[in-house]
Amino acid sequence: MALFHLFYAVFCIRQFLLNKSWIMKRLTTTFFALFFICLYSAAQSIDNTIARYAEEFAQERTYIQYDKSTYIPGETIWFKAYLMEGIYPAEKSKTFYIDWTDDKGNLLSHTVSPLQWSTTNGQFDIPADYKGKYIHVKAYTRWMLNFDSAFVYEKDLIVLSRNTTSIAKNVITPELTFFPEGGDAIEGVNNKIAFKANDQWGKPVKVKGIIKNNQGKTVDSLRVLHDGMGYFFLLPQQGEIFTAKWKDEKGTEYTTPLPAVKSSGISLQVSVAGTKRNFSINAPQDIASVLGTVYLLGTINQHQAFKVTKDISKGSASGTIPTQGLPSGILTITIFDSKWNPLAERITYINNEEYKLAAEMNVQRWGLNKRARNEIEISVPDSMPVNFSVSVTDADIDTDSSNNIVSHLLLTSDIKGQVYNPWYYFSANNDVVSKHLDLVMLTHGWRRFKWEDVVSGKMPKISFPKDTSYLTLSGKVYGVTPSQLRDKAHVILVVSQKGGDGNKISYLPVEPNGTFDDPSLILFDTAHIYYQPSKSIRDATLQFMESRLPAFRNRIPAIGIFNNQFGDTTGFARHFKLSDEMISMLKQYEGKMLDNVVIKAKTKTPVQVLDEKYASGMFAGSGDGYQFDLINDKLAGISPNIFTYLQGKVAGLNINATGATPTVDWRGGAPLLFLDEMPVDANFLSSVSVDNVAYIKVFRPPFYGASGGSSGAIAIYTRRGGDAASTPGKGLNSASVTGYSVIKQFYTPNYASFNAANERKDLRTTLYWNPQVVTSVKNNKALLIFYNNDVTKRFRVIIEGMGKDGRLAHLEQIME
């Protein structure tokens, strides 16, 4: 090869001496060939980088449905979270985090929930003495923390109190903002300038005014077209500066300067034309002749949608982009010069409605009378797996239907800045709504790509890898050398999990990097761990559950910034009255129960002593049921498990303990099961040794201490204090470890049978909440049953869901 280059150089020198023009032509041809090769290489590099972004760095977004839109102190917020990646459910992440903060930014709770089928659910109990008007919700996965924090879920939930007033009565601070289409206003070309007028909460305000230049000449007026948004056109000349003179609804005058006009650049304008987008590119002639060729690149959901080349050497270019084959979402159109430097960018919304999941709700049985039974059926036509969440509330309390699973996952979660009443843009798909939605695109920031990084091939820095596995008992050893870890290092753990099945002993090897893990043990709530490292690492320090993210340090106060303020505030008074009366009644009832215990405790029996020692809250007192003292029952130890011990001891309680998992039935339903007042299942409870049990309480139906207690409850209490046997692990090092937050079940009363406890007044505002309604290929229908309270005359039913293919469902219906 070296010899070839030598002969070629000699040949070129000879040709140069014979004919200088030949070599000049040859060099010119070679230069242009290399130039176009570089351009092609840059284009290929961008294609490859965008493909890597889509494949390796796809960003997740989340939506949360709540049982209702407002609450009062002391109530429980019930929620269901959905997670998507692109147009499909995000199936890789397994852990979901929510920070709940007060009006001062103080952390109230940090809930950690397992994701199954890209969804999870849970609850947060508002403190009874809470004084704030809002509670702030920040929700995220670990993966979401690698990217722009503007796309993390934020929401302010209204908390009603006796002094709650409408936001409209507060002092309004209007703001007017201008957005040149494409990014900049350019001298010498016609520019489309959009504007948005809103208050400090993002709610649109009405304004009117004019645009003047620095010579005092009026060049246009402000015309609001929809929800505080509009646009006008400017043809700036050299040195022109523009200012808006405008008034708000009260007639107060303001002056706002427009963005500075640039002397060079290009203008990009995009118009909506049904299933197509027409675009035009304009530039001053001197700039256009230098640019010559530009590239238009379209991306949607971080995937490349199209790439075209346009010649603007004569000052302008135009074209049409067909969009009917694209998925619904934000399409970004970016213009690059010949060296792939970004010049202008515009976003436009594509709504092809392929995301719609054709779910239906049918009322099978109406029951609007006091405590009447209601039955509703959800069906999907094509027998596809769908995960729904269902809320039924009093239709006369306040509500906010401005945002839902469709509008959030397809619009607001993918755009910077708040969108007022986003569901409106999906309520129809006609020209009027499409043009209004285009105003949103013109007046809101969006940027998933940093083009300088894309052009250079730079990938995002990943500081938080995905939680691709659930939170299991894990940890890491510190303060040891690699050689110590190689000597079959291990740790012995004795785990006592709250609400668990007794103590579990684990023998875990320590990996060369110092980590250890028990993938079979998923932790919920708080566990106490006794541990002992092996001899070679006896002096090591152990840290547990390092994969569990702590709450955000920089927390946002709950002051209403992230609340749409679109809701029906006329229902505030009814909502507060019903909820406040219900909570007061429950407190009085609980106090009466406790008073009864004191009155009857003249001579305490052994069972009463145990009840005072072990039971608390709604579990305390003799109640309407049975009590068993296993400490003084000499025959208790002969029973292999709790269920065989209880067989035949409770009238009407049918127990089948012959199978792998015991079954319990009482009056046609399964009673709730609790271990140390924490909910467990029958399989969990069957492994608890009777020798470790001190006390059992069996509550007749219904049990009001927890949701779903219509068929009664069985509470098991393990021995503690002087009643407890020696604890495995005693004398070892220990630590308290927190896993997933406890997920409770929403309580729905069953009024099908008479019970004296049902005579209490029922004023629930949320009549039914079910976050896990699932249809399958074999069964495309789900029947839901709930009972009315004592006062509600109309129900609001909200059903939301996500299919396995990423299609979304939102149904809202009034039953009256």
Short mmCIF file of N, CA and C in Angstrom, two decimals, residues 605-608 610 627-634 636 645 693-696 719:
data_model
loop_
_atom_site.label_atom_id
_atom_site.label_comp_id
_atom_site.label_asym_id
_atom_site.label_seq_id
_atom_site.Cartn_x
_atom_site.Cartn_y
_atom_site.Cartn_z
N THR A 605 -60.43 -10.05 83.47
CA THR A 605 -60.14 -11.46 83.21
C THR A 605 -58.81 -11.55 82.47
N PRO A 606 -58.19 -12.74 82.38
CA PRO A 606 -56.95 -12.89 81.62
C PRO A 606 -57.09 -12.44 80.15
N VAL A 607 -58.29 -12.70 79.59
CA VAL A 607 -58.51 -12.28 78.19
C VAL A 607 -58.52 -10.77 78.08
N GLN A 608 -59.15 -10.09 79.06
CA GLN A 608 -59.18 -8.63 79.02
C GLN A 608 -57.78 -8.04 79.20
N LEU A 610 -55.04 -9.47 78.18
CA LEU A 610 -54.39 -9.65 76.88
C LEU A 610 -54.89 -8.61 75.88
N GLN A 627 -62.89 -14.31 71.65
CA GLN A 627 -61.52 -14.06 72.08
C GLN A 627 -60.93 -15.35 72.62
N PHE A 628 -59.64 -15.57 72.27
CA PHE A 628 -58.98 -16.81 72.69
C PHE A 628 -57.62 -16.49 73.31
N ASP A 629 -57.42 -17.01 74.51
CA ASP A 629 -56.16 -16.84 75.25
C ASP A 629 -55.31 -18.09 75.04
N LEU A 630 -54.30 -17.99 74.16
CA LEU A 630 -53.45 -19.14 73.85
C LEU A 630 -52.31 -19.30 74.84
N ILE A 631 -52.04 -18.26 75.64
CA ILE A 631 -50.98 -18.38 76.63
C ILE A 631 -51.37 -19.37 77.71
N ASN A 632 -52.64 -19.32 78.10
CA ASN A 632 -53.12 -20.19 79.17
C ASN A 632 -53.87 -21.43 78.67
N ASP A 633 -53.92 -21.59 77.33
CA ASP A 633 -54.55 -22.77 76.75
C ASP A 633 -53.47 -23.86 76.57
N LYS A 634 -53.49 -24.86 77.46
CA LYS A 634 -52.44 -25.89 77.46
C LYS A 634 -52.50 -26.77 76.22
N ALA A 636 -53.24 -25.66 73.13
CA ALA A 636 -53.06 -24.89 71.90
C ALA A 636 -51.89 -25.43 71.08
N TYR A 645 -56.50 -24.80 64.85
CA TYR A 645 -56.84 -24.43 66.23
C TYR A 645 -58.26 -23.84 66.31
N VAL A 693 -48.06 -17.62 69.23
CA VAL A 693 -49.28 -16.81 69.28
C VAL A 693 -49.74 -16.67 70.72
N ALA A 694 -50.08 -15.41 71.10
CA ALA A 694 -50.56 -15.15 72.45
C ALA A 694 -52.06 -15.00 72.51
N TYR A 695 -52.66 -14.45 71.45
CA TYR A 695 -54.05 -14.01 71.58
C TYR A 695 -54.69 -14.00 70.20
N ILE A 696 -55.97 -14.40 70.12
CA ILE A 696 -56.73 -14.38 68.86
C ILE A 696 -58.08 -13.71 69.12
N ARG A 719 -46.66 -13.40 70.48
CA ARG A 719 -46.22 -13.13 71.85
C ARG A 719 -45.15 -12.05 71.88
#
